[in-house]
mmCIF file of C-alpha atoms in Angstrom:
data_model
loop_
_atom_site.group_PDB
_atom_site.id
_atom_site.type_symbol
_atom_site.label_atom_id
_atom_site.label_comp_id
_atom_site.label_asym_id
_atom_site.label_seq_id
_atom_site.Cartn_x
_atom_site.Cartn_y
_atom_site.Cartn_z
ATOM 1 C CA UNK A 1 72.328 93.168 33.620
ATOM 2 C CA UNK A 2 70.037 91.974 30.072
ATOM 3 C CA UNK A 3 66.903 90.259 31.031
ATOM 4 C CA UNK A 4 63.949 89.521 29.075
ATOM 5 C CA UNK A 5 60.985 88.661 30.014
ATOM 6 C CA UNK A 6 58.527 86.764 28.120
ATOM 7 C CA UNK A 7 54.431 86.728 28.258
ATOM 8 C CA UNK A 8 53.020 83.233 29.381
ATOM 9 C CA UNK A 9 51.758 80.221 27.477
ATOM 10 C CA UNK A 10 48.917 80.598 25.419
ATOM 11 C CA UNK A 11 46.391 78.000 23.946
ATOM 12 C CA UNK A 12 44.815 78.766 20.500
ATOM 13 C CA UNK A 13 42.960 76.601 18.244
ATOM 14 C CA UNK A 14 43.555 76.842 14.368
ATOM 15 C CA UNK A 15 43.091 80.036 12.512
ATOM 16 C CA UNK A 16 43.411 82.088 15.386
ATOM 17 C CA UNK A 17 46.055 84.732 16.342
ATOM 18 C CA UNK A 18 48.918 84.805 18.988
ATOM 19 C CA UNK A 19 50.502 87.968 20.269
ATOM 20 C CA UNK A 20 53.580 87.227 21.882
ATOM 21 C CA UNK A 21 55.533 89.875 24.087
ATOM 22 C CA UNK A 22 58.994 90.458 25.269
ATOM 23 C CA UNK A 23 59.890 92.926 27.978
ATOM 24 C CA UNK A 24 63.834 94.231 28.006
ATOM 25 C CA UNK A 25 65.334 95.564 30.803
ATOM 26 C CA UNK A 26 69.124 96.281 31.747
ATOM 27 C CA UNK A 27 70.299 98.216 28.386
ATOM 28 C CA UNK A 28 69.476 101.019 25.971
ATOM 29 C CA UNK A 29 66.596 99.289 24.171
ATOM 30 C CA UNK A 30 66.885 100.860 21.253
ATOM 31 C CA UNK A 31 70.642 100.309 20.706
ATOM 32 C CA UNK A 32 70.178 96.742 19.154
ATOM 33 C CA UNK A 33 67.227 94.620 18.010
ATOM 34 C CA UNK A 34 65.231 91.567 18.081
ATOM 35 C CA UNK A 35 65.226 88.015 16.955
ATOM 36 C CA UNK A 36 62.543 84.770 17.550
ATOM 37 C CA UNK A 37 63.123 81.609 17.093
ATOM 38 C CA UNK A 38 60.621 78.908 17.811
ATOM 39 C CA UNK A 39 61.395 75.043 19.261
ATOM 40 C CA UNK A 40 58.763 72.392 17.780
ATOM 41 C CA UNK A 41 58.628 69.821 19.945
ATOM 42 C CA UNK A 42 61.660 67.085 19.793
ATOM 43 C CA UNK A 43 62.771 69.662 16.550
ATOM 44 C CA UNK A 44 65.820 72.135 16.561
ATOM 45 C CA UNK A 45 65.540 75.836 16.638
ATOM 46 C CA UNK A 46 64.254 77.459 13.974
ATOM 47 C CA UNK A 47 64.792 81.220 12.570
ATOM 48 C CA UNK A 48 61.890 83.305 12.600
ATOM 49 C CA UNK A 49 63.372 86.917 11.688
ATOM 50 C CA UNK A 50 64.381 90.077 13.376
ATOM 51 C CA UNK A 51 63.595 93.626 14.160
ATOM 52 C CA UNK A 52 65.758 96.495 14.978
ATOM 53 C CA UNK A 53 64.560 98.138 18.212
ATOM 54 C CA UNK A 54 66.075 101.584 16.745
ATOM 55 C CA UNK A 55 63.922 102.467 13.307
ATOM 56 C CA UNK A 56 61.584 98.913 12.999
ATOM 57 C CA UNK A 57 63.460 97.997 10.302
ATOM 58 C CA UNK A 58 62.116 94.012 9.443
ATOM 59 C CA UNK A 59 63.963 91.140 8.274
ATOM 60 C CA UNK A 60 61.328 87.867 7.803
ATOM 61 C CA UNK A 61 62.130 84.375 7.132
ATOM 62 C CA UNK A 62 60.655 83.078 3.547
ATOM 63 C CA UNK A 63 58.582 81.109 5.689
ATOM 64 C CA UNK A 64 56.892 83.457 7.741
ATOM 65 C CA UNK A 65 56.641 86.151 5.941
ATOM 66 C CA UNK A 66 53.111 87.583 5.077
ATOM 67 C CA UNK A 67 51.889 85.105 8.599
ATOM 68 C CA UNK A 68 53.946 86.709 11.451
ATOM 69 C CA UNK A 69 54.552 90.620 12.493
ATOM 70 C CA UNK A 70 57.375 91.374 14.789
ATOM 71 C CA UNK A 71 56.971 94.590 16.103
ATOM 72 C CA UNK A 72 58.696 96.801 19.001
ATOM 73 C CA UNK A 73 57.309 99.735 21.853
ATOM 74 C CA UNK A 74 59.829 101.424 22.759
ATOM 75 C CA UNK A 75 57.908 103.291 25.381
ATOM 76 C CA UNK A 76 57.639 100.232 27.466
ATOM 77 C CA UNK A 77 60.936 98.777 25.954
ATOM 78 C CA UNK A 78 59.035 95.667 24.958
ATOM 79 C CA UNK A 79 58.890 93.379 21.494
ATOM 80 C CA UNK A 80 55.999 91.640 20.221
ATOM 81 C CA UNK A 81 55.699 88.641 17.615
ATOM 82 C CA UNK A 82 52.086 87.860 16.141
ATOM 83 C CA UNK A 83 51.583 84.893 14.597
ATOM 84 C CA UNK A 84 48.509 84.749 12.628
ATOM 85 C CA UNK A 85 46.597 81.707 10.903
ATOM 86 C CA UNK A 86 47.843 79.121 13.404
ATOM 87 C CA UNK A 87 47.829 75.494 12.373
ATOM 88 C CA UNK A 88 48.905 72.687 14.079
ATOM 89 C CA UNK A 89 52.446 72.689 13.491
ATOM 90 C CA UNK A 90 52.919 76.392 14.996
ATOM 91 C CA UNK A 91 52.761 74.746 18.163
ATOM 92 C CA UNK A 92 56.061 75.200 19.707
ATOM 93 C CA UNK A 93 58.401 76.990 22.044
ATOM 94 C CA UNK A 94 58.969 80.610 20.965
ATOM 95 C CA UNK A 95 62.165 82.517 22.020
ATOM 96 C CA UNK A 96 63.309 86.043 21.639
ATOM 97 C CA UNK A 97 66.819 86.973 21.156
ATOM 98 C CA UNK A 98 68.525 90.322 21.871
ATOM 99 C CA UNK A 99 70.211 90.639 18.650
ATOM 100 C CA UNK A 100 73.317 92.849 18.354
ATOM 101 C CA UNK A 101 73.481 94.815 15.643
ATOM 102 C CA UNK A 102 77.442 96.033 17.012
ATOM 103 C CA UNK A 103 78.528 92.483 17.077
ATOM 104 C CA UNK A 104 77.815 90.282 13.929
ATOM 105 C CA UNK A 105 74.568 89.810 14.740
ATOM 106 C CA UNK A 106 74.748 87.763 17.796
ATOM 107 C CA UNK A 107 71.991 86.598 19.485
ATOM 108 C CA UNK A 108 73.984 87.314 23.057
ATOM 109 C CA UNK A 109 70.286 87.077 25.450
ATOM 110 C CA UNK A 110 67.628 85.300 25.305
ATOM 111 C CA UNK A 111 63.778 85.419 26.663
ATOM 112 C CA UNK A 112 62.846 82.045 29.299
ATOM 113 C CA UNK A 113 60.335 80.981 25.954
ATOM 114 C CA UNK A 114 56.694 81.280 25.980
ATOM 115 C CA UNK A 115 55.074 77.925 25.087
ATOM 116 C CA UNK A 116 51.929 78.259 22.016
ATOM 117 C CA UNK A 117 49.633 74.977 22.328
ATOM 118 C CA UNK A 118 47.684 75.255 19.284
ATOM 119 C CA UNK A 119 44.709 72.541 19.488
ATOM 120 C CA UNK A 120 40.858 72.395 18.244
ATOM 121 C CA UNK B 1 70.047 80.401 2.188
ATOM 122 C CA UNK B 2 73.380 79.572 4.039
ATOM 123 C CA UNK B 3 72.947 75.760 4.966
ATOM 124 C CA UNK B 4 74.237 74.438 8.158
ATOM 125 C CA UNK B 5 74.987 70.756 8.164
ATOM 126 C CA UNK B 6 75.968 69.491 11.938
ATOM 127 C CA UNK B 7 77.184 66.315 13.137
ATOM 128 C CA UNK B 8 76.963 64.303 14.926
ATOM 129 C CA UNK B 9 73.740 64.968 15.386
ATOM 130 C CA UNK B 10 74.132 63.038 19.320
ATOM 131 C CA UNK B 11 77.316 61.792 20.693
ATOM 132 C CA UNK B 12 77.439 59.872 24.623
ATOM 133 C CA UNK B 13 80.266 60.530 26.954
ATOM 134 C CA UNK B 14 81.575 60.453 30.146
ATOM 135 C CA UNK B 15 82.851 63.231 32.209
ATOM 136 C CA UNK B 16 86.245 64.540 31.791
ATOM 137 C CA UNK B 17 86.111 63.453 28.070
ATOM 138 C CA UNK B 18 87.171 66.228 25.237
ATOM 139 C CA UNK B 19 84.271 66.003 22.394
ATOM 140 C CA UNK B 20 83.884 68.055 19.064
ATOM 141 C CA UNK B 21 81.441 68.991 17.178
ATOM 142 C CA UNK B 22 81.236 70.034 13.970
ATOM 143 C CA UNK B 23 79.454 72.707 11.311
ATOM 144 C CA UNK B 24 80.012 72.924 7.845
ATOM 145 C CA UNK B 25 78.565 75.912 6.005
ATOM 146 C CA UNK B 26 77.030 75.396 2.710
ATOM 147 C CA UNK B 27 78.858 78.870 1.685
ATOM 148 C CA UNK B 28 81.359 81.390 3.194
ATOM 149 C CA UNK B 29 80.176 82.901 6.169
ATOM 150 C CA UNK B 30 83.574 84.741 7.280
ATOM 151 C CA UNK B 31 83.559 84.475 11.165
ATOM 152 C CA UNK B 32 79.897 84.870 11.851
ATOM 153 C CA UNK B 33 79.349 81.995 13.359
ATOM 154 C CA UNK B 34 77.867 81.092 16.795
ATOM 155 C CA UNK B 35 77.832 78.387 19.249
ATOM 156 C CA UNK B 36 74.877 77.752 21.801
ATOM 157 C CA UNK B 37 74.345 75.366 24.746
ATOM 158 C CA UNK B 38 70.400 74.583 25.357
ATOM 159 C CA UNK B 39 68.788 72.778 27.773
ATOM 160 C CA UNK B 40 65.262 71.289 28.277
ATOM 161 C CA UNK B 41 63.097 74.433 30.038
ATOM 162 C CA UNK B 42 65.747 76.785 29.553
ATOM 163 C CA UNK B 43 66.648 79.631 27.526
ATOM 164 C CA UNK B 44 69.733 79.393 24.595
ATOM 165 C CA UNK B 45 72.897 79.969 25.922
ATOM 166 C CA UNK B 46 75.962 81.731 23.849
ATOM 167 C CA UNK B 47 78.929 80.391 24.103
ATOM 168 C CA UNK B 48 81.242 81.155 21.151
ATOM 169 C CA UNK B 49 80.261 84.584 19.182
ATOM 170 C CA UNK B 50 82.376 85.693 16.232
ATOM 171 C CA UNK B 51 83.820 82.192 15.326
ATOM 172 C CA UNK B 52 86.357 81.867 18.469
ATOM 173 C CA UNK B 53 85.133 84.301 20.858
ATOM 174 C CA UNK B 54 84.471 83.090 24.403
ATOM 175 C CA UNK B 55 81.314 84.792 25.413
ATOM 176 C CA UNK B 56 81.725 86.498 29.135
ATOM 177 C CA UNK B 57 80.940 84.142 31.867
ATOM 178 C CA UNK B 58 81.709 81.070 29.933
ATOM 179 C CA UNK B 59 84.303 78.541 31.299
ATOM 180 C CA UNK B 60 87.678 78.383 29.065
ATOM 181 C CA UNK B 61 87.106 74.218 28.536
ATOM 182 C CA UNK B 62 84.783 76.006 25.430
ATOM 183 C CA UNK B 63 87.325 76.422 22.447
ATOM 184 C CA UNK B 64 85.944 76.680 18.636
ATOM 185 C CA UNK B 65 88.310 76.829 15.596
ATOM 186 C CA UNK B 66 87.489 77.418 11.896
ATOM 187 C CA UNK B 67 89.448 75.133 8.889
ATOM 188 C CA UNK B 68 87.295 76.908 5.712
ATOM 189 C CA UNK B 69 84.143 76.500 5.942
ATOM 190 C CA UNK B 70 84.164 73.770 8.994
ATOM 191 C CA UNK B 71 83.134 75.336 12.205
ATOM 192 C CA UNK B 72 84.243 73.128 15.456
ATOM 193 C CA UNK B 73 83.508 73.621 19.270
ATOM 194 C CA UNK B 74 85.901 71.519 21.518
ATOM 195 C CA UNK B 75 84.384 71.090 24.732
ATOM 196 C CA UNK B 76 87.443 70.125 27.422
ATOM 197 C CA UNK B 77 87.150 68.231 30.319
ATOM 198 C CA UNK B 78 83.248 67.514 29.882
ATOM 199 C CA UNK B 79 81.599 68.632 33.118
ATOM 200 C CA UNK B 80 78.108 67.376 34.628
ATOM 201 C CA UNK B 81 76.408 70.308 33.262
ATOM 202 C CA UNK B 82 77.763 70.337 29.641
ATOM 203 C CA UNK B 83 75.351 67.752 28.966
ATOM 204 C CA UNK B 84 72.957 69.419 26.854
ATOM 205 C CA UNK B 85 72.126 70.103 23.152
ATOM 206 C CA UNK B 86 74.245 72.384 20.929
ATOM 207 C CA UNK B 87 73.667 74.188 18.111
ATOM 208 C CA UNK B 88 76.138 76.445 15.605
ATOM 209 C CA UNK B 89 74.070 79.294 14.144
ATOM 210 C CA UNK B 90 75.371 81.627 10.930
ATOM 211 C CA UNK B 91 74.531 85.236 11.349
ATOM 212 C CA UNK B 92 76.608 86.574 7.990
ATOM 213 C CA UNK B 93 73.201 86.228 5.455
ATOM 214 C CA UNK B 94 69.515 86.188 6.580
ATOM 215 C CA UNK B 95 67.881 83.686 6.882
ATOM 216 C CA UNK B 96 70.338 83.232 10.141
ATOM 217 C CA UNK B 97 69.986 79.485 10.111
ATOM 218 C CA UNK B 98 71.108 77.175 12.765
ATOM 219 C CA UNK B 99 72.452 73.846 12.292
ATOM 220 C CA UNK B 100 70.440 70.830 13.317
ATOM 221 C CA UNK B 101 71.922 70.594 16.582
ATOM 222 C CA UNK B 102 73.775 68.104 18.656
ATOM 223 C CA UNK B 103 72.286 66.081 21.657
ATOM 224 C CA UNK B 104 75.655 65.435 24.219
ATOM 225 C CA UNK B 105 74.553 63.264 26.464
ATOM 226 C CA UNK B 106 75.697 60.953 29.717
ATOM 227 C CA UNK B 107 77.624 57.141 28.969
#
C-alpha cells in the first residue's frame, strides 16, 4: 500500500532555510506527483504547489513562488520542499500529498506532517 | 483563483445525527472537487474525490452531491470518530484552494 514518510520537526530562526523531505513507498513513483500544503496553527490548510514525480514539471502558488523549491529524487523515490527566508508566520505544519495526475488531481495520500518552529 | 467559501465554518452534534456541509465555488469547477476529514496530529484524509466518489475504505454514511456550483457532504448517522474538521478542496485550476474548513464537533 501508499505510504509517505516525512523528515522530522525542525527549528529555524528567521532568514534561514528548511529542507523538507518525503519518502514514497508502495507505487510507481514516478507515475503521479506531489503536492504540500502547510497548517498554521489554529488556521486551515493552505496550498503550497505541486510537482510531477515524472519530468519535474512545477506548479507554485502566487505566494510562494520565488521563496519555496519543490523538488523530487527519483532514485530514492523521495520529494523535497525548501522553504527559504523563513519568517515568523512560516511556522506551521507542512504536509505532502500524493497527487494524481490520472484522477483530477486528487490529493488521495498524505505524509504524517513535519512540524517547522521558526523562532529567534 | 477559484474561491472556496465553506460554511458553517463549526457545527455541534450528537451522534447518530445527519449534518451537511457546504462549498460554494466562486467559478465552475466541473466535478473536481474533494472532500477531506482531518484530525488534530493526523494526516488529511480523502473522502469524496471527483465530486461524489466514495474514496476506497470510506464508510457509505459519506454522500456528497453537487446543485451548480454548491458542493455538499452529508455525513449519515454521525459516528464517534466523524468528529473532526472538514475541508472541500477544488483541483480543476491551480491555485488548488481549499475551503476554510468546518470544525464538527461533540453536543
Amino acid at each position: 500500500q501508499v505510504h509517505l514518510v516525512q523528515s522530522g520537526p525542525e527549528v529555524k530562526k528567521p532568514g534561514a532555510s528548511v529542507k523538507v523531505s518525503c519518502k514514497a513507498s508502495g507505487y510507481t513513483f514516478t507515475s503521479d506527483g506531489f503536492s504540500w500544503v502547510r497548517q498554521a496553527p489554529g488556521q486551515g490548510l493552505e496550498y503550497m504547489g505541486w510537482i510531477s514525480a515524472h519530468n519535474g514539471k512545477t506548479n507554485y502558488a502566487e505566494k510562494f513562488e520565488g521563496r519555496v523549491t519543490m523538488s523530487t529524487d527519483t532514485s530514492t523515490d523521495t520529494a523535497y520542499m525548501e522553504v527559504r527566508a523563513l519568517r515568523s508566520d512560516d511556522t506551521a505544519i507542512y504536509f505532502c500529498a500524493r497527487i494524481n495526475f490520472r484522477n483530477r488531481f486528487t490529493f488521495d495520500y498524505w505524509g504524517q506532517g513535519t512540524l517547522v518552529t521558526v523562532s529567534s | 483563483d477559484i474561491q472556496m467559501t465553506q460554511s458553517p465554518s463549526s457545527l455541534s452534534a450528537s451522534v447518530g445525527d445527519t449534518v451537511s456541509i457546504t462549498c460554494r465555488a466562486s467559478e465552475d469547477s466541473s466535478n473536481y472537487i474533494n472532500w477531506y476529514q482531518h484530525k488534530p496530529g493526523k494526516a488529511p484524509n480523502l473522502l469524496i474525490y471527483g465530486a461524489f466518489s466514495l474514496q476506497s475504505g470510506v464508510p457509505s454514511r459519506f454522500s456528497a452531491r453537487r446543485s451548480g456550483t454548491d458542493f455538499t457532504l452529508t455525513i449519515s448517522s454521525l459516528q464517534p470518530e466523524d468528529f473532526a474538521t472538514y475541508y472541500c478542496q477544488q483541483t480543476y485550476s491551480s491555485p488548488f484552494t481549499f475551503g476554510q474548513g468546518t470544525r464538527v464537533e461533540i453536543k
